[in-house]
Short mmCIF file of C-alpha atoms in Angstrom, two decimals:
data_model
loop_
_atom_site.label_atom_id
_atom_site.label_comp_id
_atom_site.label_asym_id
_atom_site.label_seq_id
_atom_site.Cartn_x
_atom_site.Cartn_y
_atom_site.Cartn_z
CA UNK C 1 82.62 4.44 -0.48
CA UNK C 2 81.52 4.22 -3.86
CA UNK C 3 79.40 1.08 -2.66
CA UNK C 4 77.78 3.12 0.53
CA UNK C 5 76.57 5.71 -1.49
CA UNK C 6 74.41 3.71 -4.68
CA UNK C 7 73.45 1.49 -1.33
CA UNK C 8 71.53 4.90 0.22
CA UNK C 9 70.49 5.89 -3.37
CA UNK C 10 68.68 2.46 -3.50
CA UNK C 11 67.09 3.29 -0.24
CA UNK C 12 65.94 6.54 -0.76
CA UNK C 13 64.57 5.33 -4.09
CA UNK C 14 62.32 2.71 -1.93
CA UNK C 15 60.90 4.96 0.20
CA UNK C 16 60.02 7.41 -1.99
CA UNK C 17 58.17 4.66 -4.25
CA UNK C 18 56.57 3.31 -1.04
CA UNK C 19 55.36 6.87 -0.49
CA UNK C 20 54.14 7.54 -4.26
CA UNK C 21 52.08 4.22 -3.75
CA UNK C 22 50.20 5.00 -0.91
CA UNK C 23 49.16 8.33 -1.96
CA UNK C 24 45.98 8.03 -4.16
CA UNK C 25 43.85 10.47 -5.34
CA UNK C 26 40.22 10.05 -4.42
CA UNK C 27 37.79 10.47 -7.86
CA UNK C 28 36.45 13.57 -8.17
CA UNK C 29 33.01 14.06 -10.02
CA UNK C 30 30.05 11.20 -10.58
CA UNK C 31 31.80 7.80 -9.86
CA UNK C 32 29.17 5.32 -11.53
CA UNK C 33 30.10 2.64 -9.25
CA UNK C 34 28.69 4.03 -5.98
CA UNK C 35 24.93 3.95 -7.75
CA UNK C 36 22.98 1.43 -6.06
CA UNK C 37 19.92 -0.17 -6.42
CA UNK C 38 17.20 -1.68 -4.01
CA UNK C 39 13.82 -1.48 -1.95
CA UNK C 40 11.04 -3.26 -0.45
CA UNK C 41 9.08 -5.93 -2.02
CA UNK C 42 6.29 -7.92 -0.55
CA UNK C 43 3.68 -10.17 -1.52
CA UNK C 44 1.11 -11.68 1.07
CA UNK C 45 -2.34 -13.50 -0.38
CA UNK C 46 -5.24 -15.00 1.47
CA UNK C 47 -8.13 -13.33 3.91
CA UNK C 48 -5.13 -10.56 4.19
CA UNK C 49 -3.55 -9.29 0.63
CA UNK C 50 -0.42 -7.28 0.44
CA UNK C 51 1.31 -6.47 -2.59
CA UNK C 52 4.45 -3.88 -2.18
CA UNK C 53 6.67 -2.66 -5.03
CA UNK C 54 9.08 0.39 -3.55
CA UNK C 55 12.37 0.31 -5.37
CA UNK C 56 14.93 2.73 -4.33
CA UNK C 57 17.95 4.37 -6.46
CA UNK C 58 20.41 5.56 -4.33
CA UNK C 59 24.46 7.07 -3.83
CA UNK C 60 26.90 6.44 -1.86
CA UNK C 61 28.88 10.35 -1.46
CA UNK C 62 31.87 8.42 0.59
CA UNK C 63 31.93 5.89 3.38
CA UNK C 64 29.66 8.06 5.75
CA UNK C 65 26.73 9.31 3.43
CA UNK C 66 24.72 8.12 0.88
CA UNK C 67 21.37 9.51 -0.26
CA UNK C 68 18.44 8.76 -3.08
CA UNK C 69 14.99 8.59 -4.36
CA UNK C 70 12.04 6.14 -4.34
CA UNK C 71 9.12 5.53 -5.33
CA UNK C 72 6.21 3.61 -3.09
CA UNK C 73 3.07 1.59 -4.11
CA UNK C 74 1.02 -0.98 -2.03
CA UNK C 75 -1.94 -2.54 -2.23
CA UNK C 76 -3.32 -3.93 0.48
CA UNK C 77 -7.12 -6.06 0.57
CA UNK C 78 -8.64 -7.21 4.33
CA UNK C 79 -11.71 -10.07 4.22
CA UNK C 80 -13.00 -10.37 7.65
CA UNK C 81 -15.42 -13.59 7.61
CA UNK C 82 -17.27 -15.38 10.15
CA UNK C 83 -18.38 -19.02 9.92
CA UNK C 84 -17.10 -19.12 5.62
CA UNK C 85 -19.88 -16.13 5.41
CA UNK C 86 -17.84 -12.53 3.95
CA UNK C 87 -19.10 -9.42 6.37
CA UNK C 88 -16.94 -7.03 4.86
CA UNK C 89 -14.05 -6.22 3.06
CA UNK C 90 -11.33 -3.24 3.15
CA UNK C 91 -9.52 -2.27 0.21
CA UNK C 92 -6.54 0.53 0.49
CA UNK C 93 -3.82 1.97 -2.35
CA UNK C 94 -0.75 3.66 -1.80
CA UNK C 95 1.31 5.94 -4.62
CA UNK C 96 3.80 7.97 -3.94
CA UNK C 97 7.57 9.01 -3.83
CA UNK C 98 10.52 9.82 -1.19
CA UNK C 99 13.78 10.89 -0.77
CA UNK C 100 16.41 9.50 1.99
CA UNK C 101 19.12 10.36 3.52
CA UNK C 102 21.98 7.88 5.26
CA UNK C 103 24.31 8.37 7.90
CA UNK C 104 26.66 5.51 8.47
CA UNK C 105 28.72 6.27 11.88
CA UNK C 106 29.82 2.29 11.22
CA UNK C 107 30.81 0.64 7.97
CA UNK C 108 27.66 -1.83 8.19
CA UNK C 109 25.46 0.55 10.34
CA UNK C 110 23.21 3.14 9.79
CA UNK C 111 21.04 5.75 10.39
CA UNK C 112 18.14 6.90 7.93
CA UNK C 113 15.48 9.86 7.50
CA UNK C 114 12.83 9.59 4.57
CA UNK C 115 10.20 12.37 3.68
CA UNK C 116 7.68 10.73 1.60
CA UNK C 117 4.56 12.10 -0.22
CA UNK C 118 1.79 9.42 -0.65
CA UNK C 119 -1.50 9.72 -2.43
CA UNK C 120 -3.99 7.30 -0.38
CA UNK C 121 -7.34 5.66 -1.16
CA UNK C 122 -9.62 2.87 -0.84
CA UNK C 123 -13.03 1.82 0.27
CA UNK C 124 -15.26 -0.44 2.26
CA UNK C 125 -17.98 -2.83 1.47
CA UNK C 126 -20.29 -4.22 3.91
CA UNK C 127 -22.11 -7.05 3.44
CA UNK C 128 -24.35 -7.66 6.95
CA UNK C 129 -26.98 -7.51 6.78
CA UNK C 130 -27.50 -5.67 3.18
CA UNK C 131 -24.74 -4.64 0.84
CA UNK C 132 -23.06 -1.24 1.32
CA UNK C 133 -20.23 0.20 -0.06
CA UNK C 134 -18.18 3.47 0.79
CA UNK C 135 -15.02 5.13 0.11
CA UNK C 136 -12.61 6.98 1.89
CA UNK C 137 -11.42 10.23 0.71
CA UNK C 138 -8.37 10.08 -1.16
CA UNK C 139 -5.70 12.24 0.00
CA UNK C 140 -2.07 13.19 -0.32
CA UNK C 141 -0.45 12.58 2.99
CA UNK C 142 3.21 13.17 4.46
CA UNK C 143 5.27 10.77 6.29
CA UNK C 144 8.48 11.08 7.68
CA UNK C 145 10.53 8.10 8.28
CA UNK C 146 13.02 7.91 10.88
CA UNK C 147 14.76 4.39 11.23
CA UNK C 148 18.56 2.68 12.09
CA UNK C 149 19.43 -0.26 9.87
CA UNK C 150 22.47 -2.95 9.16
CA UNK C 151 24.13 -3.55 5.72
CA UNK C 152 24.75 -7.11 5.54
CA UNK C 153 27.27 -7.68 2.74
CA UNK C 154 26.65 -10.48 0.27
CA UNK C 155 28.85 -10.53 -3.01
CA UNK C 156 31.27 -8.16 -4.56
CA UNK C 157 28.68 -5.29 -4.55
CA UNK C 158 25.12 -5.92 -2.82
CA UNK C 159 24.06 -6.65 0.23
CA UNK C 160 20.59 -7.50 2.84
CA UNK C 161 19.54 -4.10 3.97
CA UNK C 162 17.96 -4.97 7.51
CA UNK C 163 15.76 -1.45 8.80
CA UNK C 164 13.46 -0.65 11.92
CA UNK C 165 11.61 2.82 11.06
CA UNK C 166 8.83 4.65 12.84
CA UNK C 167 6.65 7.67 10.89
CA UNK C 168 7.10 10.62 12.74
CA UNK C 169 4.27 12.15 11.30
CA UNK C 170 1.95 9.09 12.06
CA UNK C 171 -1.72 10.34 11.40
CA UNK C 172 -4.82 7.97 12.91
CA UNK C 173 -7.70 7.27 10.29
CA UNK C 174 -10.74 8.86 10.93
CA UNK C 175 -13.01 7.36 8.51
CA UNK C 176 -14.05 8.79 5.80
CA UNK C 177 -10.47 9.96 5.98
CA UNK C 178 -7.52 8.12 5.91
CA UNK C 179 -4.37 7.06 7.98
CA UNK C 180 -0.63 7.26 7.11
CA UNK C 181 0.04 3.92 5.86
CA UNK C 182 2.52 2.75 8.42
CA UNK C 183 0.76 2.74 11.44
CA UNK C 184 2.08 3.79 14.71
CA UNK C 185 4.27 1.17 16.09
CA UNK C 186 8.23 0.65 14.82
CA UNK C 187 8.07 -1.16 12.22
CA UNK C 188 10.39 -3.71 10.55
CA UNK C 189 11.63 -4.01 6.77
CA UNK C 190 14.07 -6.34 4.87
CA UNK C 191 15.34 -5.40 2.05
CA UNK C 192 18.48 -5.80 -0.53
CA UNK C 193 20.70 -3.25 -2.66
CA UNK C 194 23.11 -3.83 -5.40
CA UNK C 195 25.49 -1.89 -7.06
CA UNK C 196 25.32 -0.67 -10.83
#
């Protein structure tokens, strides 16, 4: 008897470790480790220049949100020439800053809205059949990004952010004044965050 009864004590004790285990609290407050880190960079040099420094600081609330800020600059330079001979080249800037908001309804999926704000200038020089330059107006222009994307893990806390994204707000040039700098057509960028 005396043996049944520490046996069912020892059991008992078991499962109420095993329950004790499994029960963790989640953190409450700023967890430091769910700051990430990341953006778009691109360089492209020749008749076409693009230079593109966006970096993005972001946080991940839980598995299903995560939200941040960025900041956007491009530069972008088009020489059109005919036979070696320069007819004219375009020359655009872009400053300016977002915020973004993810849904992720999978662990490696997700789905993304950015408001940005983005100061936009440039100009235009002609050189057929005299030189002429001109300038668009600059002007601070809204976009609204709307986009899905895949996380593709790579190390214990980065990973290849892979993102199609349309601007809602898309706004045609109409020289002297100037378009939203993504066009209209989907567009496609690749990308990669890490954790701090």
């Amino acid at each position: 008897m005396l043996l049944a009864v520490c046996c069912l004590f020892v059991f008992m004790g078991t499962g109420w470790a095993q329950d004790d285990a499994t029960k963790e609290e989640a953190p409450k407050g700023f967890d430091r480790s769910r700051l990430f880190v990341g953006g778009n960079f691109g360089l492209t040099f020749g008749n076409f220049t693009f230079i593109n420094v966006s970096p993005q600081l972001g946080y991940r609330f839980n598995d299903m949100f995560a939200a941040g800020i960025g900041i956007n600059g491009q530069f972008s330079q088009l020489k059109y020439k005919s036979g070696g001979t320069t007819l004219y080249k375009e020359r655009y800037g872009v400053a300016g800053m977002n915020v973004f908001g993810r849904f992720y309804p999978i662990q490696q999926g997700f789905i993304q809205l950015q408001p940005e704000m983005n100061y936009i200038w440039g100009s235009r020089a002609d050189y057929t059949p005299q030189e002429t330059k001109s300038s668009i107006n600059g002007k601070i222009l809204p976009s609204l990004l709307a986009g899905v994307g895949a996380y593709l893990p790579a190390g214990r806390a980065g990973g290849l952010v892979i993102m199609a994204q349309y601007d809602l707000l898309h706004k045609s040039s109409n020289y002297p004044n100037p378009a939203t700098p993504y066009g209209s057509n989907i567009f496609l960028t690749v990308g990669f965050n890490a954790g701090l």
